[in-house]
Amino acid sequence: MLKRERRSDEGEDVRPETTKKDGRNDRDGMMKRHIPAMTTAALAASLCFTTTFAADWTPPAERADLDAKDKARVEKVTQPTDDFSKPEAFEIMQGGAATSTANVNRDSFSHSSANITFAEEETFKLGNALFRKFWVSSPSSTQASDGLGPLFNARSCQSCHLKDGRGHPPEGDSDATSMFLRLARVARTPEEQARIDNYETINFPDAVYGGQLQDFAVPGLSAEGRMTIDYREEDVTLGDGCTVSLRHPTYGVADLAYGPLGEDTTLSPRIANPMIGLGLVQAIEPADILGLADPDDADGDGVSGRPNIVSDTVTGEVKLGRFGWKAQNATIHDQSVGAMSGDIGVSSPHAPNPYGDCSEAEAACLAMPTGVQPRLGDTEAPDPVMELITFYAENLAVPARRDVDDVDVLRGKQVFYEAGCTACHNPKFVTSRNAENPAHRFQLIWPYSDFLLHDMGEGLADGQQVAMANGREWRTAPLWGNGLTEVVNDHSFFLHDGRARNRTEAILWHGGEAETARDNFANASQEDRDALIKFLESL
């Protein structure tokens, strides 16, 4: 039986004190590119991109929200365990007092934080309605929903984040709504590089197709094109002789409607990330994440990890990036605004262009009507639309762990630790006492991520620079909720492009800084590999 944790009226969690321990076009109009699709010089420049910080921003060396007593409590409770004979205290409550203890079913990722107020529940539900809202093309009699596109990838947030969960690649007759191609190129001139170095931009879009390939369009307009995927199977033999087949994808674009892509435009496939626990991630003190960074591998363990540093589009402040596949967004609001504009083509106060990702080269797109209604505001999604969607995204609860005391799960946890997985998948944090929402303050949480960038090897490289992230780097994906993917989303596709069809394949794709941990898993006994997978399924 799950027990609800005791908390104060402010939502503060008390557990830390009590816890003990070369692309070319063919005659069919199709372009195929092996990922990464960069010139040798561009890739070399990308890999030499180092972590520097703006002159007016100093990374915090330690947390400023805690007194000496609290610092000691936090340090104690976040120490990695060495006792795998039993669960750790409060381990079942992955999201602290905000954890959802509702019955496991397809709605497991769609519950609100358990400790928000009654009034906030109304705000959450309003945000949920807007998250599910289907936008329509202009002009429309439903003016409050007017403004889709003109070019777009989805009609609603929920279309990509189905049941608030994980996207998937198109399989069989399934569509590609929850997966798309990011388009970008590296800086071509010192002036452009200076814009990246000064946090003015994260990269440069394709001159014609913009920042992502949009495979839908409103009536009367042609979509930009469509993503193509070709898979090649390759057998990998494990240490005990067992064989696993991995599929190697090659991505391309077909039916390009507005001319060729730029010669140096890279294609980066992305599936939608799960939405749970985002507000708690936002509440982690930057010092705790930065304290895990080791860009020069000073400890010699082969794992470096470095932060992505970006600008907050609302305030202009330079901040730690922590959201998105390459940690390219500092806040949930930025992530939401970017998706509303890029994915759906709907403008909002901090992304006011009603034509979304349409470029100047797409004259037909710019000639289409927009959904701006002066009586409603200057944008298609005026205030408070984005504030409500952001609140909803901030308060989607992490489900409680299952089977934490199962002997195989405990053994799998030990294998996970001993293989070196926690070098990147850092188990736990205690959130800031100064978090904006009291429900997120001072919570012991278990995301299993350090939210840093890591070189994941050539096999997973996309060749695309995103702010400080180079073409081989990805943010460590949080693992909480991992075990409910099949329940919520009816599939088990993992990694940034869903190439892995199960957790074993996902682990075997790890390279670069994660190669040692990957090899430790590959060389483990079948019993230990199965136990580690069972541990992941309990998260």
PDB file of N, CA and C in Angstrom, residues 224-304:
ATOM      1  N   GLU A 224       5.709  21.457 -46.255  1.00  0.00           N
ATOM      2  CA  GLU A 224       7.108  21.604 -46.665  1.00  0.00           C
ATOM      3  C   GLU A 224       7.679  20.322 -47.251  1.00  0.00           C
ATOM      4  N   GLY A 225       7.264  19.196 -46.743  1.00  0.00           N
ATOM      5  CA  GLY A 225       7.801  17.916 -47.184  1.00  0.00           C
ATOM      6  C   GLY A 225       7.510  16.877 -46.124  1.00  0.00           C
ATOM      7  N   ARG A 226       8.159  15.744 -46.263  1.00  0.00           N
ATOM      8  CA  ARG A 226       7.946  14.696 -45.272  1.00  0.00           C
ATOM      9  C   ARG A 226       9.265  14.006 -44.940  1.00  0.00           C
ATOM     10  N   MET A 227       9.327  13.529 -43.717  1.00  0.00           N
ATOM     11  CA  MET A 227      10.497  12.803 -43.227  1.00  0.00           C
ATOM     12  C   MET A 227      10.488  11.373 -43.754  1.00  0.00           C
ATOM     13  N   THR A 228      11.645  10.873 -44.135  1.00  0.00           N
ATOM     14  CA  THR A 228      11.777   9.468 -44.515  1.00  0.00           C
ATOM     15  C   THR A 228      12.789   8.804 -43.581  1.00  0.00           C
ATOM     16  N   ILE A 229      12.567   7.539 -43.297  1.00  0.00           N
ATOM     17  CA  ILE A 229      13.472   6.772 -42.435  1.00  0.00           C
ATOM     18  C   ILE A 229      13.731   5.424 -43.090  1.00  0.00           C
ATOM     19  N   ASP A 230      14.994   5.080 -43.244  1.00  0.00           N
ATOM     20  CA  ASP A 230      15.398   3.744 -43.684  1.00  0.00           C
ATOM     21  C   ASP A 230      16.193   3.106 -42.556  1.00  0.00           C
ATOM     22  N   TYR A 231      15.817   1.879 -42.184  1.00  0.00           N
ATOM     23  CA  TYR A 231      16.511   1.181 -41.105  1.00  0.00           C
ATOM     24  C   TYR A 231      17.376   0.050 -41.653  1.00  0.00           C
ATOM     25  N   ARG A 232      18.545  -0.094 -41.064  1.00  0.00           N
ATOM     26  CA  ARG A 232      19.438  -1.220 -41.349  1.00  0.00           C
ATOM     27  C   ARG A 232      19.676  -1.977 -40.054  1.00  0.00           C
ATOM     28  N   GLU A 233      19.425  -3.267 -40.064  1.00  0.00           N
ATOM     29  CA  GLU A 233      19.607  -4.079 -38.861  1.00  0.00           C
ATOM     30  C   GLU A 233      21.051  -4.556 -38.741  1.00  0.00           C
ATOM     31  N   GLU A 234      21.546  -4.552 -37.513  1.00  0.00           N
ATOM     32  CA  GLU A 234      22.896  -5.045 -37.246  1.00  0.00           C
ATOM     33  C   GLU A 234      22.894  -5.822 -35.934  1.00  0.00           C
ATOM     34  N   ASP A 235      23.421  -7.029 -35.980  1.00  0.00           N
ATOM     35  CA  ASP A 235      23.473  -7.859 -34.781  1.00  0.00           C
ATOM     36  C   ASP A 235      24.642  -7.463 -33.894  1.00  0.00           C
ATOM     37  N   VAL A 236      24.377  -7.418 -32.592  1.00  0.00           N
ATOM     38  CA  VAL A 236      25.407  -7.144 -31.586  1.00  0.00           C
ATOM     39  C   VAL A 236      25.467  -8.348 -30.670  1.00  0.00           C
ATOM     40  N   THR A 237      26.664  -8.910 -30.500  1.00  0.00           N
ATOM     41  CA  THR A 237      26.842 -10.079 -29.643  1.00  0.00           C
ATOM     42  C   THR A 237      27.287  -9.636 -28.259  1.00  0.00           C
ATOM     43  N   LEU A 238      26.563 -10.073 -27.248  1.00  0.00           N
ATOM     44  CA  LEU A 238      26.880  -9.727 -25.872  1.00  0.00           C
ATOM     45  C   LEU A 238      27.934 -10.662 -25.295  1.00  0.00           C
ATOM     46  N   GLY A 239      28.365 -10.360 -24.082  1.00  0.00           N
ATOM     47  CA  GLY A 239      29.463 -11.115 -23.480  1.00  0.00           C
ATOM     48  C   GLY A 239      29.184 -12.587 -23.292  1.00  0.00           C
ATOM     49  N   ASP A 240      27.924 -12.943 -23.097  1.00  0.00           N
ATOM     50  CA  ASP A 240      27.592 -14.351 -22.886  1.00  0.00           C
ATOM     51  C   ASP A 240      27.163 -15.050 -24.167  1.00  0.00           C
ATOM     52  N   GLY A 241      27.348 -14.386 -25.304  1.00  0.00           N
ATOM     53  CA  GLY A 241      27.009 -14.997 -26.575  1.00  0.00           C
ATOM     54  C   GLY A 241      25.622 -14.687 -27.091  1.00  0.00           C
ATOM     55  N   CYS A 242      24.797 -14.088 -26.264  1.00  0.00           N
ATOM     56  CA  CYS A 242      23.460 -13.692 -26.717  1.00  0.00           C
ATOM     57  C   CYS A 242      23.579 -12.604 -27.785  1.00  0.00           C
ATOM     58  N   THR A 243      22.626 -12.581 -28.702  1.00  0.00           N
ATOM     59  CA  THR A 243      22.654 -11.623 -29.799  1.00  0.00           C
ATOM     60  C   THR A 243      21.442 -10.699 -29.731  1.00  0.00           C
ATOM     61  N   VAL A 244      21.693  -9.406 -29.946  1.00  0.00           N
ATOM     62  CA  VAL A 244      20.637  -8.395 -29.993  1.00  0.00           C
ATOM     63  C   VAL A 244      20.780  -7.646 -31.301  1.00  0.00           C
ATOM     64  N   SER A 245      19.667  -7.423 -31.981  1.00  0.00           N
ATOM     65  CA  SER A 245      19.687  -6.677 -33.233  1.00  0.00           C
ATOM     66  C   SER A 245      19.367  -5.213 -32.968  1.00  0.00           C
ATOM     67  N   LEU A 246      20.224  -4.322 -33.444  1.00  0.00           N
ATOM     68  CA  LEU A 246      19.995  -2.885 -33.359  1.00  0.00           C
ATOM     69  C   LEU A 246      19.663  -2.357 -34.745  1.00  0.00           C
ATOM     70  N   ARG A 247      18.748  -1.416 -34.819  1.00  0.00           N
ATOM     71  CA  ARG A 247      18.425  -0.845 -36.123  1.00  0.00           C
ATOM     72  C   ARG A 247      19.051   0.540 -36.267  1.00  0.00           C
ATOM     73  N   HIS A 248      19.799   0.706 -37.359  1.00  0.00           N
ATOM     74  CA  HIS A 248      20.485   1.951 -37.664  1.00  0.00           C
ATOM     75  C   HIS A 248      19.621   2.770 -38.616  1.00  0.00           C
ATOM     76  N   PRO A 249      19.169   3.939 -38.212  1.00  0.00           N
ATOM     77  CA  PRO A 249      18.314   4.738 -39.097  1.00  0.00           C
ATOM     78  C   PRO A 249      19.123   5.676 -40.001  1.00  0.00           C
ATOM     79  N   THR A 250      18.628   5.874 -41.198  1.00  0.00           N
ATOM     80  CA  THR A 250      19.092   6.934 -42.084  1.00  0.00           C
ATOM     81  C   THR A 250      17.897   7.819 -42.383  1.00  0.00           C
ATOM     82  N   TYR A 251      18.054   9.112 -42.135  1.00  0.00           N
ATOM     83  CA  TYR A 251      16.946  10.050 -42.276  1.00  0.00           C
ATOM     84  C   TYR A 251      17.089  10.864 -43.554  1.00  0.00           C
ATOM     85  N   GLY A 252      15.974  11.176 -44.131  1.00  0.00           N
ATOM     86  CA  GLY A 252      15.945  12.006 -45.318  1.00  0.00           C
ATOM     87  C   GLY A 252      14.670  12.800 -45.392  1.00  0.00           C
ATOM     88  N   VAL A 253      14.532  13.598 -46.445  1.00  0.00           N
ATOM     89  CA  VAL A 253      13.307  14.350 -46.670  1.00  0.00           C
ATOM     90  C   VAL A 253      12.846  14.106 -48.091  1.00  0.00           C
ATOM     91  N   ALA A 254      11.566  14.022 -48.284  1.00  0.00           N
ATOM     92  CA  ALA A 254      10.978  13.792 -49.598  1.00  0.00           C
ATOM     93  C   ALA A 254       9.914  14.840 -49.876  1.00  0.00           C
ATOM     94  N   ASP A 255       9.604  15.011 -51.151  1.00  0.00           N
ATOM     95  CA  ASP A 255       8.528  15.903 -51.589  1.00  0.00           C
ATOM     96  C   ASP A 255       8.714  17.331 -51.105  1.00  0.00           C
ATOM     97  N   LEU A 256       9.945  17.804 -51.161  1.00  0.00           N
ATOM     98  CA  LEU A 256      10.199  19.181 -50.747  1.00  0.00           C
ATOM     99  C   LEU A 256       9.461  20.143 -51.679  1.00  0.00           C
ATOM    100  N   ALA A 257       8.659  21.021 -51.095  1.00  0.00           N
ATOM    101  CA  ALA A 257       7.760  21.862 -51.885  1.00  0.00           C
ATOM    102  C   ALA A 257       8.320  23.232 -52.225  1.00  0.00           C
ATOM    103  N   TYR A 258       9.397  23.638 -51.570  1.00  0.00           N
ATOM    104  CA  TYR A 258       9.863  25.007 -51.737  1.00  0.00           C
ATOM    105  C   TYR A 258      11.336  25.085 -52.122  1.00  0.00           C
ATOM    106  N   GLY A 259      11.855  24.032 -52.758  1.00  0.00           N
ATOM    107  CA  GLY A 259      13.241  24.017 -53.179  1.00  0.00           C
ATOM    108  C   GLY A 259      14.095  23.147 -52.287  1.00  0.00           C
ATOM    109  N   PRO A 260      15.395  23.074 -52.583  1.00  0.00           N
ATOM    110  CA  PRO A 260      16.279  22.193 -51.811  1.00  0.00           C
ATOM    111  C   PRO A 260      16.623  22.766 -50.442  1.00  0.00           C
ATOM    112  N   LEU A 261      17.017  21.878 -49.556  1.00  0.00           N
ATOM    113  CA  LEU A 261      17.578  22.307 -48.275  1.00  0.00           C
ATOM    114  C   LEU A 261      18.955  22.894 -48.497  1.00  0.00           C
ATOM    115  N   GLY A 262      19.407  23.695 -47.544  1.00  0.00           N
ATOM    116  CA  GLY A 262      20.767  24.211 -47.606  1.00  0.00           C
ATOM    117  C   GLY A 262      21.782  23.090 -47.542  1.00  0.00           C
ATOM    118  N   GLU A 263      22.906  23.275 -48.199  1.00  0.00           N
ATOM    119  CA  GLU A 263      23.937  22.240 -48.247  1.00  0.00           C
ATOM    120  C   GLU A 263      24.450  21.864 -46.867  1.00  0.00           C
ATOM    121  N   ASP A 264      24.472  22.821 -45.954  1.00  0.00           N
ATOM    122  CA  ASP A 264      24.985  22.529 -44.611  1.00  0.00           C
ATOM    123  C   ASP A 264      23.877  22.409 -43.570  1.00  0.00           C
ATOM    124  N   THR A 265      22.655  22.214 -44.006  1.00  0.00           N
ATOM    125  CA  THR A 265      21.554  22.007 -43.068  1.00  0.00           C
ATOM    126  C   THR A 265      21.585  20.578 -42.544  1.00  0.00           C
ATOM    127  N   THR A 266      21.543  20.439 -41.244  1.00  0.00           N
ATOM    128  CA  THR A 266      21.544  19.123 -40.618  1.00  0.00           C
ATOM    129  C   THR A 266      20.122  18.717 -40.240  1.00  0.00           C
ATOM    130  N   LEU A 267      19.903  17.420 -40.231  1.00  0.00           N
ATOM    131  CA  LEU A 267      18.606  16.860 -39.867  1.00  0.00           C
ATOM    132  C   LEU A 267      18.729  16.178 -38.517  1.00  0.00           C
ATOM    133  N   SER A 268      17.936  16.620 -37.562  1.00  0.00           N
ATOM    134  CA  SER A 268      17.960  15.997 -36.240  1.00  0.00           C
ATOM    135  C   SER A 268      16.569  15.504 -35.888  1.00  0.00           C
ATOM    136  N   PRO A 269      16.355  14.186 -35.912  1.00  0.00           N
ATOM    137  CA  PRO A 269      15.041  13.644 -35.564  1.00  0.00           C
ATOM    138  C   PRO A 269      14.788  13.744 -34.069  1.00  0.00           C
ATOM    139  N   ARG A 270      13.566  14.095 -33.701  1.00  0.00           N
ATOM    140  CA  ARG A 270      13.202  14.227 -32.290  1.00  0.00           C
ATOM    141  C   ARG A 270      11.802  13.665 -32.061  1.00  0.00           C
ATOM    142  N   ILE A 271      11.653  12.822 -31.056  1.00  0.00           N
ATOM    143  CA  ILE A 271      10.323  12.438 -30.604  1.00  0.00           C
ATOM    144  C   ILE A 271       9.966  13.277 -29.386  1.00  0.00           C
ATOM    145  N   ALA A 272       8.686  13.404 -29.108  1.00  0.00           N
ATOM    146  CA  ALA A 272       8.224  14.193 -27.974  1.00  0.00           C
ATOM    147  C   ALA A 272       8.621  13.529 -26.664  1.00  0.00           C
ATOM    148  N   ASN A 273       9.092  14.342 -25.732  1.00  0.00           N
ATOM    149  CA  ASN A 273       9.474  13.858 -24.401  1.00  0.00           C
ATOM    150  C   ASN A 273       8.258  13.714 -23.496  1.00  0.00           C
ATOM    151  N   PRO A 274       8.314  12.808 -22.505  1.00  0.00           N
ATOM    152  CA  PRO A 274       7.257  12.760 -21.484  1.00  0.00           C
ATOM    153  C   PRO A 274       7.196  14.078 -20.725  1.00  0.00           C
ATOM    154  N   MET A 275       6.024  14.414 -20.207  1.00  0.00           N
ATOM    155  CA  MET A 275       5.786  15.719 -19.593  1.00  0.00           C
ATOM    156  C   MET A 275       5.889  15.707 -18.068  1.00  0.00           C
ATOM    157  N   ILE A 276       6.044  14.563 -17.456  1.00  0.00           N
ATOM    158  CA  ILE A 276       5.945  14.482 -15.993  1.00  0.00           C
ATOM    159  C   ILE A 276       7.140  15.126 -15.291  1.00  0.00           C
ATOM    160  N   GLY A 277       6.867  15.719 -14.124  1.00  0.00           N
ATOM    161  CA  GLY A 277       7.915  16.206 -13.232  1.00  0.00           C
ATOM    162  C   GLY A 277       8.654  17.445 -13.675  1.00  0.00           C
ATOM    163  N   LEU A 278       8.159  18.154 -14.691  1.00  0.00           N
ATOM    164  CA  LEU A 278       8.921  19.275 -15.231  1.00  0.00           C
ATOM    165  C   LEU A 278       9.077  20.411 -14.218  1.00  0.00           C
ATOM    166  N   GLY A 279       8.034  20.695 -13.453  1.00  0.00           N
ATOM    167  CA  GLY A 279       8.131  21.762 -12.469  1.00  0.00           C
ATOM    168  C   GLY A 279       9.156  21.470 -11.392  1.00  0.00           C
ATOM    169  N   LEU A 280       9.294  20.202 -11.035  1.00  0.00           N
ATOM    170  CA  LEU A 280      10.298  19.817 -10.041  1.00  0.00           C
ATOM    171  C   LEU A 280      11.700  19.948 -10.616  1.00  0.00           C
ATOM    172  N   VAL A 281      11.873  19.604 -11.885  1.00  0.00           N
ATOM    173  CA  VAL A 281      13.179  19.783 -12.534  1.00  0.00           C
ATOM    174  C   VAL A 281      13.538  21.259 -12.563  1.00  0.00           C
ATOM    175  N   GLN A 282      12.561  22.106 -12.865  1.00  0.00           N
ATOM    176  CA  GLN A 282      12.793  23.544 -12.892  1.00  0.00           C
ATOM    177  C   GLN A 282      13.170  24.068 -11.518  1.00  0.00           C
ATOM    178  N   ALA A 283      12.743  23.377 -10.459  1.00  0.00           N
ATOM    179  CA  ALA A 283      12.990  23.814  -9.088  1.00  0.00           C
ATOM    180  C   ALA A 283      14.338  23.346  -8.538  1.00  0.00           C
ATOM    181  N   ILE A 284      15.097  22.572  -9.299  1.00  0.00           N
ATOM    182  CA  ILE A 284      16.434  22.168  -8.840  1.00  0.00           C
ATOM    183  C   ILE A 284      17.351  23.382  -8.891  1.00  0.00           C
ATOM    184  N   GLU A 285      18.070  23.611  -7.817  1.00  0.00           N
ATOM    185  CA  GLU A 285      19.014  24.723  -7.795  1.00  0.00           C
ATOM    186  C   GLU A 285      20.111  24.520  -8.841  1.00  0.00           C
ATOM    187  N   PRO A 286      20.440  25.558  -9.647  1.00  0.00           N
ATOM    188  CA  PRO A 286      21.487  25.419 -10.658  1.00  0.00           C
ATOM    189  C   PRO A 286      22.808  24.897 -10.094  1.00  0.00           C
ATOM    190  N   ALA A 287      23.135  25.306  -8.868  1.00  0.00           N
ATOM    191  CA  ALA A 287      24.404  24.877  -8.274  1.00  0.00           C
ATOM    192  C   ALA A 287      24.487  23.361  -8.143  1.00  0.00           C
ATOM    193  N   ASP A 288      23.356  22.712  -7.889  1.00  0.00           N
ATOM    194  CA  ASP A 288      23.373  21.259  -7.727  1.00  0.00           C
ATOM    195  C   ASP A 288      23.626  20.549  -9.054  1.00  0.00           C
ATOM    196  N   ILE A 289      23.098  21.100 -10.149  1.00  0.00           N
ATOM    197  CA  ILE A 289      23.357  20.518 -11.465  1.00  0.00           C
ATOM    198  C   ILE A 289      24.779  20.841 -11.913  1.00  0.00           C
ATOM    199  N   LEU A 290      25.173  22.090 -11.765  1.00  0.00           N
ATOM    200  CA  LEU A 290      26.515  22.496 -12.167  1.00  0.00           C
ATOM    201  C   LEU A 290      27.585  21.775 -11.351  1.00  0.00           C
ATOM    202  N   GLY A 291      27.259  21.427 -10.105  1.00  0.00           N
ATOM    203  CA  GLY A 291      28.212  20.708  -9.267  1.00  0.00           C
ATOM    204  C   GLY A 291      28.514  19.312  -9.768  1.00  0.00           C
ATOM    205  N   LEU A 292      27.654  18.774 -10.640  1.00  0.00           N
ATOM    206  CA  LEU A 292      27.886  17.445 -11.212  1.00  0.00           C
ATOM    207  C   LEU A 292      28.707  17.499 -12.488  1.00  0.00           C
ATOM    208  N   ALA A 293      28.882  18.699 -13.035  1.00  0.00           N
ATOM    209  CA  ALA A 293      29.632  18.843 -14.284  1.00  0.00           C
ATOM    210  C   ALA A 293      31.113  18.583 -14.059  1.00  0.00           C
ATOM    211  N   ASP A 294      31.732  17.949 -15.041  1.00  0.00           N
ATOM    212  CA  ASP A 294      33.165  17.655 -14.984  1.00  0.00           C
ATOM    213  C   ASP A 294      33.714  17.748 -16.410  1.00  0.00           C
ATOM    214  N   PRO A 295      33.674  18.943 -17.006  1.00  0.00           N
ATOM    215  CA  PRO A 295      33.962  19.077 -18.427  1.00  0.00           C
ATOM    216  C   PRO A 295      35.351  18.601 -18.837  1.00  0.00           C
ATOM    217  N   ASP A 296      36.297  18.626 -17.922  1.00  0.00           N
ATOM    218  CA  ASP A 296      37.650  18.163 -18.231  1.00  0.00           C
ATOM    219  C   ASP A 296      37.935  16.766 -17.696  1.00  0.00           C
ATOM    220  N   ASP A 297      36.888  16.079 -17.212  1.00  0.00           N
ATOM    221  CA  ASP A 297      37.025  14.740 -16.637  1.00  0.00           C
ATOM    222  C   ASP A 297      38.138  14.702 -15.589  1.00  0.00           C
ATOM    223  N   ALA A 298      38.040  15.603 -14.638  1.00  0.00           N
ATOM    224  CA  ALA A 298      39.066  15.712 -13.593  1.00  0.00           C
ATOM    225  C   ALA A 298      39.189  14.445 -12.767  1.00  0.00           C
ATOM    226  N   ASP A 299      38.089  13.691 -12.614  1.00  0.00           N
ATOM    227  CA  ASP A 299      38.166  12.482 -11.801  1.00  0.00           C
ATOM    228  C   ASP A 299      38.566  11.249 -12.611  1.00  0.00           C
ATOM    229  N   GLY A 300      38.772  11.410 -13.920  1.00  0.00           N
ATOM    230  CA  GLY A 300      39.291  10.338 -14.746  1.00  0.00           C
ATOM    231  C   GLY A 300      38.382   9.149 -14.950  1.00  0.00           C
ATOM    232  N   ASP A 301      37.067   9.350 -14.769  1.00  0.00           N
ATOM    233  CA  ASP A 301      36.166   8.213 -14.934  1.00  0.00           C
ATOM    234  C   ASP A 301      35.631   8.077 -16.356  1.00  0.00           C
ATOM    235  N   GLY A 302      36.096   8.949 -17.261  1.00  0.00           N
ATOM    236  CA  GLY A 302      35.645   8.885 -18.639  1.00  0.00           C
ATOM    237  C   GLY A 302      34.346   9.597 -18.898  1.00  0.00           C
ATOM    238  N   VAL A 303      33.733  10.153 -17.840  1.00  0.00           N
ATOM    239  CA  VAL A 303      32.468  10.868 -17.969  1.00  0.00           C
ATOM    240  C   VAL A 303      32.713  12.328 -17.629  1.00  0.00           C
ATOM    241  N   SER A 304      32.369  13.217 -18.540  1.00  0.00           N
ATOM    242  CA  SER A 304      32.591  14.637 -18.279  1.00  0.00           C
ATOM    243  C   SER A 304      31.284  15.305 -17.883  1.00  0.00           C
TER     244      SER A 304
END
